Short mmCIF file of C-alpha atoms in Angstrom, two decimals:
data_model
loop_
_atom_site.label_atom_id
_atom_site.label_comp_id
_atom_site.label_asym_id
_atom_site.label_seq_id
_atom_site.Cartn_x
_atom_site.Cartn_y
_atom_site.Cartn_z
CA MET A 1374 -27.16 6.89 10.46
CA THR A 1375 -30.58 7.44 9.13
CA LEU A 1376 -31.79 6.55 5.11
CA LEU A 1377 -30.95 9.67 3.50
CA SER A 1378 -32.66 11.25 -0.03
CA SER A 1379 -31.31 10.88 -3.23
CA ASP A 1380 -29.72 14.44 -2.86
CA ALA A 1381 -28.25 14.24 1.03
CA LEU A 1382 -26.78 11.39 -0.13
CA GLU A 1383 -24.91 12.73 -3.50
CA ALA A 1384 -23.38 15.42 -0.73
CA ALA A 1385 -23.00 13.21 1.23
CA LEU A 1386 -20.45 11.79 -1.06
CA ARG A 1387 -19.06 14.67 -2.22
CA ALA A 1388 -18.95 16.28 0.81
CA ILE A 1389 -15.95 12.97 1.07
CA GLY A 1390 -13.75 14.86 -1.75
CA ALA A 1391 -14.16 18.42 0.24
CA GLU A 1392 -12.21 16.60 2.53
CA ARG A 1393 -9.96 13.39 1.67
CA TYR A 1394 -8.97 14.46 -2.34
CA HIS A 1395 -6.53 14.55 -3.64
CA ASN A 1396 -6.66 17.96 -4.81
CA LEU A 1397 -5.67 19.35 -1.19
CA HIS A 1398 -2.90 17.33 -0.69
CA PRO A 1399 0.51 19.25 -0.41
CA PHE A 1400 2.22 17.98 -3.15
CA HIS A 1401 -0.49 18.42 -5.58
CA ARG A 1402 0.03 22.21 -4.60
CA LEU A 1403 3.69 22.33 -4.79
CA LEU A 1404 2.87 20.14 -8.24
CA HIS A 1405 0.15 22.43 -9.56
CA ASP A 1406 2.50 25.54 -8.25
CA GLY A 1407 5.46 25.58 -10.37
CA LYS A 1408 7.32 24.45 -6.82
CA LEU A 1409 8.69 21.43 -8.22
CA THR A 1410 11.95 19.78 -9.74
CA GLN A 1411 12.23 18.21 -13.53
CA ALA A 1412 13.21 15.29 -11.09
CA GLN A 1413 10.45 15.42 -9.14
CA VAL A 1414 7.72 15.60 -11.60
CA GLN A 1415 9.25 12.56 -12.89
CA ALA A 1416 8.83 10.05 -10.13
CA TRP A 1417 5.20 11.92 -9.96
CA ALA A 1418 4.51 10.66 -13.72
CA LEU A 1419 6.57 7.52 -13.40
CA ASN A 1420 5.22 6.90 -10.39
CA ARG A 1421 1.30 7.88 -11.86
CA TYR A 1422 2.09 5.86 -14.95
CA TYR A 1423 1.42 2.34 -12.86
CA TYR A 1424 -2.32 4.10 -11.68
CA GLN A 1425 -3.38 4.64 -15.30
CA SER A 1426 -2.01 0.79 -16.60
CA ARG A 1427 -4.37 -1.29 -13.78
CA ILE A 1428 -7.33 0.96 -14.75
CA PRO A 1429 -8.60 -0.82 -17.21
CA ALA A 1430 -7.95 -4.15 -15.63
CA LYS A 1431 -9.99 -2.74 -13.02
CA ASP A 1432 -12.98 -2.19 -15.80
CA ALA A 1433 -12.96 -5.42 -17.11
CA SER A 1434 -13.00 -6.83 -14.04
CA LEU A 1435 -15.83 -4.89 -12.94
CA MET A 1436 -17.94 -5.16 -16.07
CA ALA A 1437 -17.23 -9.08 -15.98
CA ARG A 1438 -19.20 -8.63 -12.95
CA LEU A 1439 -22.74 -6.38 -14.69
CA PRO A 1440 -25.07 -7.63 -16.27
CA THR A 1441 -26.66 -6.07 -18.70
CA ALA A 1442 -25.43 -5.39 -22.19
CA ASP A 1443 -26.31 -1.29 -21.76
CA LEU A 1444 -24.63 -1.69 -18.22
CA ARG A 1445 -21.73 -3.37 -20.42
CA ARG A 1446 -21.43 -1.31 -23.17
CA GLU A 1447 -21.59 1.85 -20.42
CA TRP A 1448 -18.95 0.80 -18.49
CA ARG A 1449 -16.79 -0.46 -21.96
CA SER A 1450 -16.79 3.15 -22.83
CA ARG A 1451 -13.95 3.15 -19.67
CA ILE A 1452 -11.82 0.72 -20.91
CA VAL A 1453 -11.68 2.43 -25.05
CA ASP A 1454 -11.52 5.94 -23.23
CA HIS A 1455 -7.29 4.14 -22.17
CA ASP A 1456 -7.18 1.34 -24.15
CA GLY A 1457 -7.86 3.08 -27.28
CA ASP A 1458 -8.55 1.62 -30.61
CA ALA A 1459 -5.47 1.08 -32.24
CA PRO A 1460 -1.79 1.50 -30.61
CA GLY A 1461 -0.54 4.94 -29.61
CA GLN A 1462 -4.66 5.91 -28.69
CA GLY A 1463 -6.02 6.18 -25.67
CA GLY A 1464 -4.96 7.50 -21.71
CA ILE A 1465 -2.53 5.08 -21.09
CA ALA A 1466 -0.39 5.39 -24.37
CA ARG A 1467 -1.06 9.37 -23.42
CA TRP A 1468 -0.36 9.00 -20.39
CA LEU A 1469 3.72 7.23 -21.46
CA LYS A 1470 3.80 10.56 -23.70
CA LEU A 1471 3.69 12.83 -20.78
CA ALA A 1472 5.82 10.42 -19.39
CA GLU A 1473 8.45 10.69 -22.29
CA GLY A 1474 8.02 14.43 -22.56
CA VAL A 1475 9.25 15.32 -18.63
CA GLY A 1476 12.02 12.89 -19.71
CA LEU A 1477 11.78 9.65 -19.02
CA ASP A 1478 12.37 6.33 -21.21
CA ALA A 1479 9.00 4.48 -21.88
CA ASP A 1480 10.16 1.44 -21.73
CA TYR A 1481 11.48 2.35 -17.68
CA VAL A 1482 7.90 3.25 -17.25
CA GLU A 1483 5.61 0.46 -18.74
CA SER A 1484 8.63 -2.12 -16.60
CA ALA A 1485 6.87 -0.47 -13.30
CA SER A 1486 10.57 -1.56 -11.81
CA GLY A 1487 11.36 1.76 -10.15
CA ILE A 1488 7.52 2.41 -8.84
CA LEU A 1489 7.94 3.27 -4.42
CA PRO A 1490 6.01 0.39 -3.57
CA GLY A 1491 3.45 2.51 -1.37
CA THR A 1492 1.89 2.79 -5.53
CA ARG A 1493 2.45 -0.81 -5.68
CA PHE A 1494 0.06 -1.56 -2.72
CA ALA A 1495 -2.20 1.21 -3.07
CA VAL A 1496 -2.73 1.12 -6.75
CA ASP A 1497 -3.01 -3.38 -6.22
CA ALA A 1498 -5.22 -2.66 -3.45
CA TYR A 1499 -7.80 -0.28 -5.68
CA VAL A 1500 -7.84 -3.33 -8.29
CA ARG A 1501 -8.42 -5.99 -5.63
CA PHE A 1502 -11.35 -3.79 -4.24
CA VAL A 1503 -13.01 -3.40 -7.20
CA GLN A 1504 -12.79 -7.28 -7.77
CA GLU A 1505 -13.86 -8.48 -4.47
CA ARG A 1506 -16.43 -6.28 -3.04
CA PRO A 1507 -20.37 -5.84 -3.73
CA LEU A 1508 -21.05 -4.53 -7.57
CA LEU A 1509 -22.49 -1.79 -5.69
CA GLU A 1510 -19.47 -0.32 -3.99
CA ALA A 1511 -17.25 -1.17 -6.43
CA ILE A 1512 -19.22 1.62 -8.93
CA ALA A 1513 -19.14 3.72 -5.78
CA SER A 1514 -15.57 3.84 -5.51
CA SER A 1515 -14.63 6.00 -9.11
CA LEU A 1516 -16.94 8.30 -7.94
CA THR A 1517 -13.60 10.43 -7.22
CA GLU A 1518 -14.21 11.21 -10.84
CA MET A 1519 -16.85 13.53 -9.48
CA PHE A 1520 -14.08 15.83 -7.96
CA SER A 1521 -11.61 15.42 -10.95
CA PRO A 1522 -12.24 18.40 -13.54
CA THR A 1523 -11.36 20.92 -10.66
CA ILE A 1524 -8.18 18.83 -9.99
CA ILE A 1525 -7.37 18.60 -14.26
CA SER A 1526 -8.08 22.20 -14.70
CA GLU A 1527 -6.03 23.68 -12.31
CA ARG A 1528 -2.73 20.96 -12.80
CA VAL A 1529 -2.89 21.72 -16.64
CA ALA A 1530 -3.02 25.67 -15.88
CA GLY A 1531 -0.74 25.58 -13.20
CA MET A 1532 1.65 23.28 -15.37
CA LEU A 1533 1.75 24.96 -18.84
CA GLN A 1534 2.64 28.49 -16.47
CA HIS A 1535 5.27 27.43 -14.13
CA TYR A 1536 7.45 24.31 -16.37
CA ASP A 1537 9.53 24.60 -18.69
CA PHE A 1538 10.17 21.35 -20.03
CA VAL A 1539 6.26 20.79 -20.45
CA ASN A 1540 3.94 22.04 -22.98
CA GLU A 1541 0.33 20.83 -24.23
CA GLY A 1542 1.43 18.29 -26.18
CA THR A 1543 2.50 16.71 -22.65
CA LEU A 1544 -0.30 17.18 -21.39
CA ALA A 1545 -2.86 15.93 -24.11
CA TYR A 1546 -3.80 12.80 -21.59
CA PHE A 1547 -6.49 15.43 -19.77
CA THR A 1548 -7.66 16.98 -22.63
CA PRO A 1549 -10.73 14.61 -22.76
CA ARG A 1550 -10.31 13.51 -19.73
CA LEU A 1551 -12.27 17.51 -19.35
CA SER A 1552 -15.39 15.43 -20.89
CA GLN A 1553 -14.80 11.59 -20.44
CA ALA A 1554 -14.88 12.33 -16.29
CA PRO A 1555 -18.05 14.08 -16.17
CA LYS A 1556 -19.92 11.53 -18.57
CA ASP A 1557 -18.43 8.53 -15.89
CA VAL A 1558 -19.62 10.26 -13.30
CA ALA A 1559 -23.23 11.29 -14.49
CA PHE A 1560 -23.50 7.59 -15.16
CA ALA A 1561 -22.10 6.15 -11.36
CA LEU A 1562 -23.72 8.84 -10.07
CA ASP A 1563 -27.31 7.99 -11.24
CA TYR A 1564 -26.11 3.81 -10.61
CA VAL A 1565 -25.53 4.52 -6.88
CA LYS A 1566 -28.28 7.05 -5.99
CA SER A 1567 -30.87 4.23 -7.45
CA HIS A 1568 -29.15 1.04 -6.07
CA ALA A 1569 -28.25 2.14 -2.44
CA THR A 1570 -31.31 1.72 -1.46
CA ASP A 1571 -30.94 1.64 2.87
CA THR A 1572 -28.72 2.82 5.77
CA GLU A 1573 -26.43 0.17 5.23
CA LYS A 1574 -25.41 0.30 1.10
CA GLN A 1575 -25.44 3.67 1.34
CA GLU A 1576 -22.82 3.27 4.51
CA ALA A 1577 -20.96 1.40 2.64
CA VAL A 1578 -20.68 3.45 -0.89
CA LEU A 1579 -19.60 6.48 2.24
CA ALA A 1580 -16.74 4.33 2.99
CA ALA A 1581 -15.95 3.41 -0.93
CA LEU A 1582 -15.41 6.81 -1.77
CA ARG A 1583 -13.29 6.99 1.29
CA PHE A 1584 -10.96 4.17 0.57
CA LYS A 1585 -10.91 4.88 -2.58
CA CYS A 1586 -9.22 8.62 -1.84
CA ASP A 1587 -7.57 7.34 0.77
CA VAL A 1588 -5.64 4.95 -2.46
CA LEU A 1589 -5.16 8.59 -4.31
CA TRP A 1590 -4.28 10.09 -1.06
CA SER A 1591 -1.24 7.30 0.59
CA GLN A 1592 -0.16 7.57 -3.26
CA LEU A 1593 1.34 10.85 -2.69
CA ASP A 1594 2.51 10.30 0.78
CA ALA A 1595 4.57 7.62 -0.53
CA LEU A 1596 6.00 10.33 -3.19
CA TYR A 1597 6.90 13.37 -0.96
CA PHE A 1598 8.15 10.57 1.36
CA ALA A 1599 10.27 9.46 -1.55
CA TYR A 1600 11.02 13.06 -3.56
CA LEU A 1601 10.81 15.69 -1.47
CA ALA A 1602 10.38 15.44 2.17
CA PRO A 1603 12.86 13.56 3.67
CA GLY A 1604 13.66 12.50 0.48
CA PHE A 1605 14.12 8.64 1.44
CA VAL A 1606 13.94 6.33 -1.96
CA PRO A 1607 13.41 3.26 -1.03
CA PRO A 1608 15.93 0.32 -1.81
CA GLY A 1609 15.34 -0.10 -5.29
CA CYS A 1610 13.28 2.94 -7.02
CA PHE A 1611 13.56 5.02 -9.42
CA GLN A 1612 16.92 7.60 -8.38
CA PRO A 1613 16.27 10.60 -10.71
CA ALA A 1614 19.62 11.53 -12.37
CA ALA A 1615 20.56 15.77 -12.33
CA VAL A 1616 18.20 16.90 -14.64
CA MET B 10 21.39 -16.05 -13.92
CA THR B 11 23.02 -19.01 -13.40
CA LEU B 12 21.72 -21.82 -11.40
CA LEU B 13 23.07 -21.59 -7.17
CA SER B 14 24.44 -23.99 -5.24
CA SER B 15 22.69 -24.03 -1.67
CA ASP B 16 24.48 -22.15 0.17
CA ALA B 17 25.11 -19.42 -2.50
CA LEU B 18 21.18 -19.02 -2.27
CA GLU B 19 21.18 -18.44 1.47
CA ALA B 20 23.70 -15.66 0.84
CA ALA B 21 21.88 -14.40 -2.00
CA LEU B 22 19.37 -14.02 0.38
CA ARG B 23 21.24 -12.55 3.26
CA ALA B 24 22.13 -10.00 0.99
CA ILE B 25 18.90 -9.23 0.47
CA GLY B 26 18.46 -8.84 4.31
CA ALA B 27 21.70 -6.28 4.13
CA GLU B 28 20.15 -3.86 1.29
CA ARG B 29 16.51 -3.92 2.48
CA TYR B 30 15.42 -5.32 5.87
CA HIS B 31 14.03 -2.18 7.66
CA ASN B 32 16.47 -1.84 10.12
CA LEU B 33 17.98 0.04 7.86
CA HIS B 34 15.06 2.76 8.10
CA PRO B 35 15.47 5.93 9.15
CA PHE B 36 12.68 5.41 11.97
CA HIS B 37 13.83 2.34 12.62
CA ARG B 38 16.96 4.17 13.55
CA LEU B 39 15.08 7.01 15.87
CA LEU B 40 13.14 3.89 17.33
CA HIS B 41 15.96 2.40 19.15
CA ASP B 42 17.75 5.21 19.47
CA GLY B 43 15.21 6.85 21.60
CA LYS B 44 14.38 9.97 19.53
CA LEU B 45 10.46 9.06 19.25
CA THR B 46 8.38 10.82 21.39
CA GLN B 47 5.96 8.89 22.86
CA ALA B 48 2.74 9.90 20.36
CA GLN B 49 5.30 9.04 17.90
CA VAL B 50 6.04 5.16 19.66
CA GLN B 51 2.23 4.99 20.05
CA ALA B 52 1.37 5.57 16.49
CA TRP B 53 4.06 3.40 15.47
CA ALA B 54 2.53 0.00 18.08
CA LEU B 55 -0.83 0.87 16.74
CA ASN B 56 -0.40 0.33 12.94
CA ARG B 57 2.16 -2.20 13.58
CA TYR B 58 -0.28 -4.07 15.61
CA TYR B 59 -2.78 -4.66 12.35
CA TYR B 60 0.43 -6.17 10.53
CA GLN B 61 0.77 -8.81 13.63
CA SER B 62 -3.14 -9.29 13.59
CA ARG B 63 -3.26 -10.32 9.57
CA ILE B 64 -0.44 -12.34 10.21
CA PRO B 65 -2.64 -16.00 11.59
CA ALA B 66 -4.47 -15.13 8.19
CA LYS B 67 -1.63 -14.99 6.20
CA ASP B 68 -0.24 -18.31 7.91
CA ALA B 69 -3.73 -20.56 7.67
CA SER B 70 -4.58 -19.69 4.38
CA LEU B 71 -0.45 -20.91 3.41
CA MET B 72 -0.82 -23.47 5.51
CA ALA B 73 -4.56 -24.73 3.87
CA ARG B 74 -1.94 -25.31 0.76
CA LEU B 75 0.19 -27.18 2.39
CA PRO B 76 0.00 -31.14 1.52
CA THR B 77 1.10 -33.24 4.34
CA ALA B 78 0.14 -32.88 7.61
CA ASP B 79 4.33 -33.25 8.79
CA LEU B 80 4.71 -29.58 7.00
CA ARG B 81 0.92 -28.29 8.26
CA ARG B 82 1.74 -28.89 11.59
CA GLU B 83 5.17 -27.11 11.46
CA TRP B 84 3.13 -24.35 9.92
CA ARG B 85 0.45 -24.19 13.00
CA SER B 86 2.67 -24.06 15.09
CA ARG B 87 3.26 -20.16 13.90
CA ILE B 88 -0.50 -19.87 14.03
CA VAL B 89 0.02 -20.86 17.82
CA ASP B 90 2.44 -18.53 18.64
CA HIS B 91 0.28 -15.75 17.82
CA ASP B 92 -3.11 -16.70 18.47
CA GLY B 93 -2.13 -18.57 21.37
CA ASP B 94 -4.08 -21.06 23.57
CA ALA B 95 -6.41 -19.08 25.42
CA PRO B 96 -7.55 -15.55 25.40
CA GLY B 97 -4.58 -13.10 26.46
CA GLN B 98 -2.08 -15.17 25.34
CA GLY B 99 -0.38 -16.20 22.31
CA GLY B 100 1.88 -12.48 19.65
CA ILE B 101 -1.19 -10.68 18.79
CA ALA B 102 -2.57 -10.38 22.99
CA ARG B 103 1.28 -9.39 23.82
CA TRP B 104 1.42 -6.63 21.02
CA LEU B 105 -2.18 -5.78 22.08
CA LYS B 106 -0.19 -5.05 25.71
CA LEU B 107 2.29 -3.37 23.79
CA ALA B 108 -0.24 -0.68 22.72
CA GLU B 109 -1.45 0.10 26.13
CA GLY B 110 2.00 0.23 27.68
CA VAL B 111 2.62 2.66 25.18
CA GLY B 112 -0.79 4.79 26.41
CA LEU B 113 -3.27 3.27 23.30
CA ASP B 114 -6.89 2.32 23.98
CA ALA B 115 -6.80 -1.32 23.09
CA ASP B 116 -10.33 -1.88 21.64
CA TYR B 117 -9.26 1.72 19.51
CA VAL B 118 -5.70 -0.09 18.77
CA GLU B 119 -7.97 -3.26 17.72
CA SER B 120 -10.66 -1.18 15.52
CA ALA B 121 -8.04 -0.56 13.10
CA SER B 122 -10.08 2.64 12.60
CA GLY B 123 -6.80 4.77 12.96
CA ILE B 124 -3.99 3.31 11.10
CA LEU B 125 -2.50 4.54 7.61
CA PRO B 126 -3.94 3.83 4.23
CA GLY B 127 0.01 3.16 3.83
CA THR B 128 -0.26 0.43 6.74
CA ARG B 129 -2.87 -1.45 5.25
CA PHE B 130 -2.23 -1.83 1.75
CA ALA B 131 1.49 -2.69 2.45
CA VAL B 132 0.19 -5.42 5.12
CA ASP B 133 -3.25 -6.79 2.32
CA ALA B 134 -0.63 -6.93 -0.10
CA TYR B 135 1.44 -9.61 2.36
CA VAL B 136 -1.61 -11.68 2.83
CA ARG B 137 -2.80 -11.62 -0.63
CA PHE B 138 1.03 -12.54 -1.96
CA VAL B 139 0.86 -15.83 0.18
CA GLN B 140 -2.87 -16.51 -0.71
CA GLU B 141 -1.94 -16.53 -4.66
CA ARG B 142 2.04 -16.58 -5.37
CA PRO B 143 3.28 -20.30 -5.82
CA LEU B 144 3.85 -22.13 -2.22
CA LEU B 145 7.27 -21.93 -2.91
CA GLU B 146 7.38 -17.89 -2.99
CA ALA B 147 4.66 -17.58 -0.06
CA ILE B 148 7.22 -19.58 2.05
CA ALA B 149 10.18 -17.41 0.92
CA SER B 150 8.26 -14.83 1.49
CA SER B 151 8.44 -15.71 5.64
CA LEU B 152 12.20 -15.63 5.69
CA THR B 153 12.73 -11.76 7.25
CA GLU B 154 12.98 -13.58 10.53
CA MET B 155 15.87 -14.90 9.59
CA PHE B 156 16.60 -10.74 10.15
CA SER B 157 14.55 -10.40 12.95
CA PRO B 158 16.62 -11.61 16.23
CA THR B 159 18.81 -8.75 15.56
CA ILE B 160 16.61 -6.22 15.47
CA ILE B 161 14.49 -7.25 18.32
CA SER B 162 17.85 -6.89 20.43
CA GLU B 163 18.51 -4.11 19.30
CA ARG B 164 15.09 -2.93 20.00
CA VAL B 165 14.41 -4.44 23.29
CA ALA B 166 17.88 -2.86 24.15
CA GLY B 167 17.64 0.72 23.36
CA MET B 168 13.18 1.46 23.98
CA LEU B 169 14.49 -0.06 27.40
CA GLN B 170 17.46 2.73 27.97
CA HIS B 171 15.90 5.16 26.39
CA TYR B 172 11.61 5.55 27.20
CA ASP B 173 10.33 5.92 30.50
CA PHE B 174 7.03 4.66 29.32
CA VAL B 175 8.47 1.37 28.32
CA ASN B 176 9.47 -1.75 30.19
CA GLU B 177 9.93 -4.78 29.76
CA GLY B 178 6.48 -6.04 30.94
CA THR B 179 5.66 -3.50 27.75
CA LEU B 180 8.83 -5.35 25.83
CA ALA B 181 6.97 -8.50 26.28
CA TYR B 182 6.40 -9.25 22.38
CA PHE B 183 9.85 -9.91 21.76
CA THR B 184 10.93 -11.88 24.34
CA PRO B 185 9.50 -15.78 22.99
CA ARG B 186 10.30 -14.02 18.69
CA LEU B 187 14.28 -14.71 19.55
CA SER B 188 13.71 -18.03 20.29
CA GLN B 189 10.43 -18.67 18.21
CA ALA B 190 12.13 -17.12 14.57
CA PRO B 191 15.08 -18.43 14.50
CA LYS B 192 13.02 -22.87 14.58
CA ASP B 193 10.84 -20.41 11.85
CA VAL B 194 13.05 -19.20 9.82
CA ALA B 195 15.20 -23.26 9.87
CA PHE B 196 12.68 -24.55 8.36
CA ALA B 197 11.41 -22.59 5.98
CA LEU B 198 15.28 -22.01 5.06
CA ASP B 199 15.18 -25.52 4.26
CA TYR B 200 12.38 -25.90 2.39
CA VAL B 201 13.63 -22.76 0.05
CA LYS B 202 16.47 -24.12 -0.02
CA SER B 203 15.69 -27.53 -1.38
CA HIS B 204 12.75 -26.44 -3.58
CA ALA B 205 14.58 -23.86 -5.53
CA THR B 206 16.01 -25.96 -7.82
CA ASP B 207 16.30 -24.60 -11.13
CA THR B 208 17.47 -20.99 -12.06
CA GLU B 209 13.31 -19.92 -12.69
CA LYS B 210 12.64 -20.61 -8.93
CA GLN B 211 15.47 -19.16 -7.28
CA GLU B 212 14.99 -16.20 -9.18
CA ALA B 213 10.71 -16.18 -8.15
CA VAL B 214 12.23 -17.26 -4.15
CA LEU B 215 14.88 -13.63 -4.33
CA ALA B 216 11.80 -12.02 -5.38
CA ALA B 217 9.65 -12.83 -3.02
CA LEU B 218 11.83 -11.61 -0.27
CA ARG B 219 12.67 -8.58 -1.86
CA PHE B 220 8.61 -8.03 -2.16
CA LYS B 221 8.44 -8.42 1.94
CA CYS B 222 10.66 -6.48 2.77
CA ASP B 223 8.46 -3.39 0.68
CA VAL B 224 6.01 -4.68 3.31
CA LEU B 225 7.94 -3.39 5.89
CA TRP B 226 10.13 -0.84 4.23
CA SER B 227 6.91 0.76 3.47
CA GLN B 228 4.84 0.36 6.63
CA LEU B 229 7.85 2.40 8.27
CA ASP B 230 7.33 5.21 5.01
CA ALA B 231 4.11 5.67 5.86
CA LEU B 232 4.70 6.42 9.86
CA TYR B 233 7.54 8.28 8.89
CA PHE B 234 5.62 10.88 7.06
CA ALA B 235 2.64 10.71 8.82
CA TYR B 236 4.26 11.67 12.00
CA LEU B 237 7.78 12.63 12.04
CA ALA B 238 8.43 14.19 8.61
CA PRO B 239 6.67 16.22 6.47
CA GLY B 240 3.94 15.16 9.79
CA PHE B 241 1.25 15.51 7.48
CA VAL B 242 -1.32 13.03 9.05
CA PRO B 243 -4.04 11.48 6.15
CA PRO B 244 -7.29 11.99 6.81
CA GLY B 245 -8.76 10.24 9.28
CA CYS B 246 -5.83 8.42 10.59
CA PHE B 247 -5.01 9.32 14.85
CA GLN B 248 -3.98 11.72 15.89
CA PRO B 249 -1.56 11.93 18.45
CA ALA B 250 -2.71 13.76 21.74
CA ALA B 251 0.21 16.02 23.90
CA VAL B 252 1.25 13.21 25.92
#
């Protein structure tokens, strides 16, 4: 690998998304096209809640390693976005509303007792990665947000159109993400482009983004396997009632 | 939960295996009954190699926390079993022979570059668990070996009978395991039964064994999803040639 220009590095990062971002996963196609049952949407909301709930832990451990108040303040806004400023506010609370909106019990969702092992292992791997890898790679792993506005627009439009158990209130999680994600990306992408200054670092940030795509993708593999086809729910996991 | 007698605790541990051990997974049924293609057996051997290759790391970090030479010597035998006393010996080398025997390139297998994210995240979760949880839980998580002699006997007999690309040399990994596993279990089970002396510890060792069953089970979920049905191989993972 030869040293990439800043623009070429950004293009290489975007190419990873074009090949590996989870908007390409067959589970999301079905979700957005209205092909899932309410029980399958419940399984998605339940498992994805665990991911949402761990994001501030990931961001806090990253923030702890940032060297200046300027950088920490920048990263802190992600935690504010997720945890809010008061009970019931923030992205996690809004995801809980989504889960309740599709018919799940909030306490059950928060307990994470019914999530798939594949969800837990993937999400925990992400939190560890950010804790343990060099700061540059930890920041690069957040760059899947580059690809999220498209998937969110598709998802909200598709779910509102196709599912009568979903309304705009249920999907309130996503609206703020459309402005939060680009703001977060602008900072992280600039950081990565200005700090990945040799080929080894450039390879490392590309690998970090591939890793993060794997984290998102394998969660959908696990959901599809358990709740669509062949439909083998692992022992102890969420068993949908007939809804 | 009330305090269990030593025998009742052992029975509760065995009941977890009867419900959650991966001999019950549909992937293993198909593997042992000769229902898989050679390419599917390759995918299994390739992914399972990653698990084998990380076991000594798990055991070394556990051994590092054992307080006496007697205990460490006991646990060290597991590492000797896996790593051997010379190149080409030990369980990892024998698993590599298995992988080569079913038609894979050894360098490719050792690189782990084609394994499923679901494999990597599950195996890494196990290694972390043993590093980070109390010693008693770490030891308890090894107790899936209580259930392995049965599955090994089934597997060796079934694979020799059904697959013409498998012979006794290919499956040489398993023969020593039939004596090693019971020896390891005798020590670990005795340790768990004598140290899990209150209800909190008993609940913790039962949870540790459930966790470990999830680690094994979810690896088969990922294999089944990618290589059997629906058969969506995640980006970048092993793509079987027509064999």
